[in-house]
CSV table of C-alpha atoms and ligand atoms in Angstrom, one decimal:
chain,number,residue,atom,x,y,z
A,1,MET,CA,-57.7,-52.7,-9.4
A,2,LYS,CA,-55.6,-49.8,-10.6
A,3,HIS,CA,-56.4,-48.2,-13.9
A,4,GLU,CA,-53.7,-48.5,-16.5
A,5,LEU,CA,-52.8,-46.8,-19.8
A,6,PRO,CA,-54.1,-48.9,-22.6
A,7,LYS,CA,-51.6,-49.8,-25.4
A,8,LEU,CA,-52.3,-48.2,-28.7
A,9,PRO,CA,-53.3,-50.6,-31.4
A,10,TYR,CA,-50.8,-48.8,-33.8
A,11,ALA,CA,-47.5,-47.0,-33.5
A,12,TYR,CA,-47.2,-43.3,-32.6
A,13,ASP,CA,-46.4,-42.4,-36.2
A,14,ALA,CA,-49.1,-44.6,-37.8
A,15,LEU,CA,-51.5,-41.7,-38.2
A,16,GLU,CA,-49.1,-39.5,-40.0
A,17,PRO,CA,-49.5,-37.1,-41.8
A,18,TYR,CA,-53.0,-36.6,-40.3
A,19,ILE,CA,-51.8,-36.6,-36.7
A,20,ASP,CA,-48.1,-36.4,-36.1
A,21,ALA,CA,-46.1,-38.8,-34.0
A,22,LYS,CA,-45.0,-36.2,-31.4
A,23,THR,CA,-48.6,-35.2,-30.7
A,24,MET,CA,-49.7,-38.8,-30.4
A,25,GLU,CA,-46.8,-39.6,-28.0
A,26,ILE,CA,-47.5,-36.6,-25.7
A,27,HIS,CA,-51.2,-37.1,-25.9
A,28,HIS,CA,-51.1,-40.8,-25.0
A,29,ALA,CA,-48.0,-41.1,-22.7
A,30,LYS,CA,-48.5,-37.7,-20.9
A,31,HIS,CA,-52.0,-36.4,-21.1
A,32,HIS,CA,-53.9,-39.7,-21.0
A,33,GLN,CA,-51.5,-41.0,-18.3
A,34,THR,CA,-52.2,-38.0,-16.2
A,35,TYR,CA,-56.0,-38.6,-16.3
A,36,ILE,CA,-55.3,-42.1,-15.1
A,37,ASP,CA,-53.0,-41.1,-12.3
A,38,LYS,CA,-55.5,-38.6,-11.0
A,39,LEU,CA,-58.3,-41.1,-11.3
A,40,ASN,CA,-56.3,-43.7,-9.3
A,41,ALA,CA,-55.4,-41.1,-6.7
A,42,ALA,CA,-59.1,-40.3,-6.2
A,43,LEU,CA,-60.0,-43.9,-6.0
A,44,ALA,CA,-57.3,-44.6,-3.4
A,45,THR,CA,-59.6,-42.8,-0.9
A,46,HIS,CA,-62.6,-44.9,-2.0
A,47,PRO,CA,-61.5,-48.5,-2.4
A,48,GLU,CA,-65.1,-49.7,-2.8
A,49,LEU,CA,-65.1,-48.0,-6.2
A,50,GLN,CA,-61.9,-49.6,-7.5
A,51,GLU,CA,-63.6,-52.5,-9.1
A,52,PHE,CA,-65.4,-50.4,-11.6
A,53,SER,CA,-64.3,-49.3,-15.0
A,54,ALA,CA,-64.0,-45.6,-15.9
A,55,GLU,CA,-67.0,-46.1,-18.2
A,56,GLU,CA,-69.0,-47.5,-15.4
A,57,LEU,CA,-68.1,-44.8,-13.0
A,58,ILE,CA,-69.0,-41.9,-15.3
A,59,SER,CA,-72.2,-43.6,-16.4
A,60,ASP,CA,-73.6,-43.1,-13.0
A,61,LEU,CA,-72.0,-39.9,-11.6
A,62,THR,CA,-74.8,-39.1,-9.1
A,63,SER,CA,-73.9,-42.3,-7.2
A,64,ILE,CA,-70.3,-41.2,-6.8
A,65,PRO,CA,-69.4,-39.7,-3.3
A,66,THR,CA,-69.5,-35.9,-3.6
A,67,ASP,CA,-65.9,-35.4,-2.4
A,68,ILE,CA,-64.6,-37.1,-5.6
A,69,GLN,CA,-67.5,-36.6,-8.0
A,70,THR,CA,-65.8,-33.8,-9.9
A,71,THR,CA,-62.5,-35.6,-10.1
A,72,ILE,CA,-64.2,-38.8,-11.4
A,73,ARG,CA,-66.1,-36.7,-13.9
A,74,ASN,CA,-62.9,-35.0,-15.2
A,75,HIS,CA,-60.4,-37.7,-14.9
A,76,GLY,CA,-62.6,-40.8,-15.2
A,77,GLY,CA,-64.0,-39.0,-18.2
A,78,GLY,CA,-60.6,-38.2,-19.5
A,79,HIS,CA,-59.5,-41.9,-19.2
A,80,ALA,CA,-62.7,-43.2,-20.9
A,81,ASN,CA,-62.8,-40.6,-23.6
A,82,HIS,CA,-59.1,-41.1,-24.6
A,83,THR,CA,-59.4,-44.9,-24.5
A,84,PHE,CA,-62.4,-44.6,-26.9
A,85,PHE,CA,-60.6,-42.1,-29.1
A,86,TRP,CA,-57.6,-44.3,-29.8
A,87,SER,CA,-59.9,-47.2,-30.5
A,88,ILE,CA,-61.8,-45.5,-33.4
A,89,LEU,CA,-58.7,-44.3,-35.3
A,90,ARG,CA,-56.6,-46.2,-37.8
A,91,PRO,CA,-53.9,-45.3,-40.4
A,92,GLY,CA,-55.2,-43.0,-43.1
A,93,GLN,CA,-56.9,-44.1,-46.2
A,94,GLU,CA,-57.9,-42.3,-49.3
A,95,ASN,CA,-61.6,-41.6,-49.6
A,96,ASN,CA,-62.1,-43.0,-46.1
A,97,SER,CA,-65.9,-43.3,-45.7
A,98,PRO,CA,-68.3,-45.6,-43.9
A,99,GLU,CA,-69.7,-48.8,-45.4
A,100,GLY,CA,-72.3,-51.3,-44.3
A,101,PRO,CA,-74.9,-50.7,-41.6
A,102,ILE,CA,-73.4,-47.5,-40.1
A,103,ALA,CA,-73.3,-45.9,-43.6
A,104,GLU,CA,-77.0,-46.7,-44.1
A,105,ALA,CA,-77.8,-45.3,-40.6
A,106,ILE,CA,-75.9,-42.1,-41.3
A,107,THR,CA,-77.5,-41.5,-44.6
A,108,LYS,CA,-81.0,-42.2,-43.1
A,109,SER,CA,-80.3,-39.8,-40.2
A,110,PHE,CA,-78.4,-37.0,-41.9
A,111,SER,CA,-79.5,-37.4,-45.5
A,112,SER,CA,-76.0,-38.1,-46.8
A,113,PHE,CA,-72.5,-38.7,-45.5
A,114,GLU,CA,-71.4,-35.3,-46.8
A,115,LYS,CA,-74.2,-33.6,-44.8
A,116,PHE,CA,-73.2,-35.7,-41.7
A,117,LYS,CA,-69.5,-34.7,-42.1
A,118,GLU,CA,-70.5,-31.0,-42.4
A,119,GLN,CA,-72.7,-31.1,-39.4
A,120,PHE,CA,-70.2,-33.0,-37.3
A,121,SER,CA,-67.4,-30.8,-38.4
A,122,ASN,CA,-69.3,-27.6,-37.5
A,123,THR,CA,-70.2,-29.0,-34.1
A,124,ALA,CA,-66.5,-29.8,-33.4
A,125,LEU,CA,-65.4,-26.4,-34.8
A,126,ASN,CA,-67.9,-24.5,-32.7
A,127,ARG,CA,-67.2,-26.3,-29.4
A,128,PHE,CA,-65.9,-23.2,-27.6
A,129,GLY,CA,-62.8,-23.9,-25.5
A,130,SER,CA,-61.9,-27.5,-24.6
A,131,GLY,CA,-64.1,-30.5,-25.2
A,132,TRP,CA,-65.3,-33.1,-27.6
A,133,ALA,CA,-67.7,-33.6,-30.5
A,134,TRP,CA,-69.5,-36.9,-30.8
A,135,LEU,CA,-71.7,-39.1,-32.9
A,136,VAL,CA,-73.8,-41.0,-30.4
A,137,ILE,CA,-76.6,-43.5,-30.4
A,138,SER,CA,-79.4,-43.8,-27.9
A,139,ASN,CA,-82.6,-45.8,-28.3
A,140,GLY,CA,-81.6,-46.5,-31.9
A,141,ILE,CA,-81.3,-42.8,-32.7
A,142,LEU,CA,-78.1,-41.2,-34.0
A,143,GLU,CA,-77.2,-37.7,-32.8
A,144,ILE,CA,-74.3,-35.3,-33.1
A,145,LEU,CA,-73.5,-33.4,-29.9
A,146,ALA,CA,-70.6,-31.7,-28.2
A,147,THR,CA,-69.4,-31.9,-24.6
A,148,ALA,CA,-67.3,-29.6,-22.5
A,149,ASN,CA,-64.0,-30.5,-20.9
A,150,GLN,CA,-63.9,-34.3,-20.4
A,151,ASP,CA,-67.6,-34.8,-20.1
A,152,SER,CA,-68.8,-38.0,-21.7
A,153,PRO,CA,-72.1,-38.8,-23.5
A,154,LEU,CA,-72.1,-41.9,-21.3
A,155,SER,CA,-73.1,-39.6,-18.4
A,156,GLU,CA,-76.2,-38.7,-20.3
A,157,GLY,CA,-77.0,-42.4,-21.1
A,158,LYS,CA,-75.8,-42.1,-24.7
A,159,THR,CA,-73.3,-44.4,-26.4
A,160,PRO,CA,-70.4,-42.9,-28.4
A,161,LEU,CA,-69.8,-44.2,-31.9
A,162,ILE,CA,-67.3,-41.5,-33.0
A,163,GLY,CA,-65.6,-38.8,-30.9
A,164,ILE,CA,-63.0,-36.2,-31.7
A,165,ASP,CA,-60.9,-34.5,-29.0
A,166,VAL,CA,-60.8,-30.8,-29.7
A,167,TRP,CA,-58.6,-29.8,-26.8
A,168,GLU,CA,-55.7,-27.8,-28.2
A,169,HIS,CA,-53.3,-30.5,-26.9
A,170,ALA,CA,-54.8,-32.9,-29.6
A,171,TYR,CA,-53.7,-30.8,-32.5
A,172,TYR,CA,-51.8,-27.6,-31.7
A,173,LEU,CA,-48.2,-28.8,-32.5
A,174,LYS,CA,-49.2,-29.5,-36.1
A,175,TYR,CA,-52.2,-27.4,-36.8
A,176,GLN,CA,-51.8,-24.5,-34.3
A,177,ASN,CA,-55.0,-22.4,-34.5
A,178,LYS,CA,-56.4,-24.3,-37.6
A,179,ARG,CA,-58.8,-26.6,-35.8
A,180,ALA,CA,-60.9,-27.0,-39.0
A,181,ASP,CA,-57.9,-28.6,-40.8
A,182,TYR,CA,-57.4,-31.0,-37.9
A,183,ILE,CA,-61.1,-31.9,-38.0
A,184,ASN,CA,-60.9,-32.6,-41.8
A,185,ALA,CA,-57.8,-34.7,-41.2
A,186,PHE,CA,-59.7,-36.7,-38.5
A,187,PHE,CA,-62.1,-37.9,-41.2
A,188,ALA,CA,-59.2,-39.7,-43.1
A,189,ILE,CA,-58.4,-41.8,-40.0
A,190,ILE,CA,-61.7,-42.8,-38.6
A,191,ASN,CA,-61.8,-46.6,-38.3
A,192,TRP,CA,-65.2,-47.3,-39.8
A,193,ASP,CA,-64.9,-51.0,-39.2
A,194,LYS,CA,-64.7,-50.3,-35.5
A,195,VAL,CA,-67.6,-47.8,-35.7
A,196,ASN,CA,-69.7,-50.5,-37.5
A,197,GLU,CA,-68.9,-52.9,-34.7
A,198,LEU,CA,-70.0,-50.4,-32.1
A,199,TYR,CA,-73.2,-49.6,-34.0
A,200,GLU,CA,-74.1,-53.3,-34.5
A,201,SER,CA,-73.5,-54.1,-30.8
A,202,GLN,CA,-76.3,-51.7,-29.9
B,1,MN3,MN1,-56.9,-35.2,-25.2
C-alpha cells in the first residue's frame, strides 16, 4: 500500500483570512506531499511495513528497523501530523470556542478556556525553531505539550486532540515573523466538533 495525500475537507481558500489560500496550497500539495513521497521511498526498502498506517508506524518507533527509523520518525510523522492538522480545522467562526464535553474537560483541567488558550499559545510561541504544539490526552488526562520537528505525541503514547504546526512554512507568507498572530488566528478555525469527537472516542 502506498501512502497518498488525503484530500482536504474544504477548499484552499476556505480558511481565509486566517490562513491564506497560497499557504494552504503549498503546505498541502508540496510540503505534505514531500513527507509522503519520502515515507513511501523508505518503505520501498521494507515492504513488510507497507501495510501499516503512518500513525501505526510512529506509535512504535523502536520496532522500526534502524536504517529507516529516523526517516519514519520525520516523514511518517510529517504525514500523520499534517493529516491530523487538516482534520481539526474548519472555516472561521466568530467567537469560536469549544462546547460540550471537551469544553468541560478544558475548564476542569486549565480552570477556563481563556487560561487554556493562553497556555497553549505560549507553548506554541515558545517552541524554538520548527515543531508543533499540542493538546493531548492520555489516561483521561489533558495536557499541553510541544514537540520538535515532526515528532508526534503518538510516539509517547499520547493522543492528539489539537495540534498547531509552527514551522515557518505554515504561516510565513502571511504572517512573516509574527507567529503570535498566526497562533491567535488558529483559534478562529479550530473545528471543535471534530475535537469533541476525538475526545469522546477516548
Ligand atoms: Mn507543515
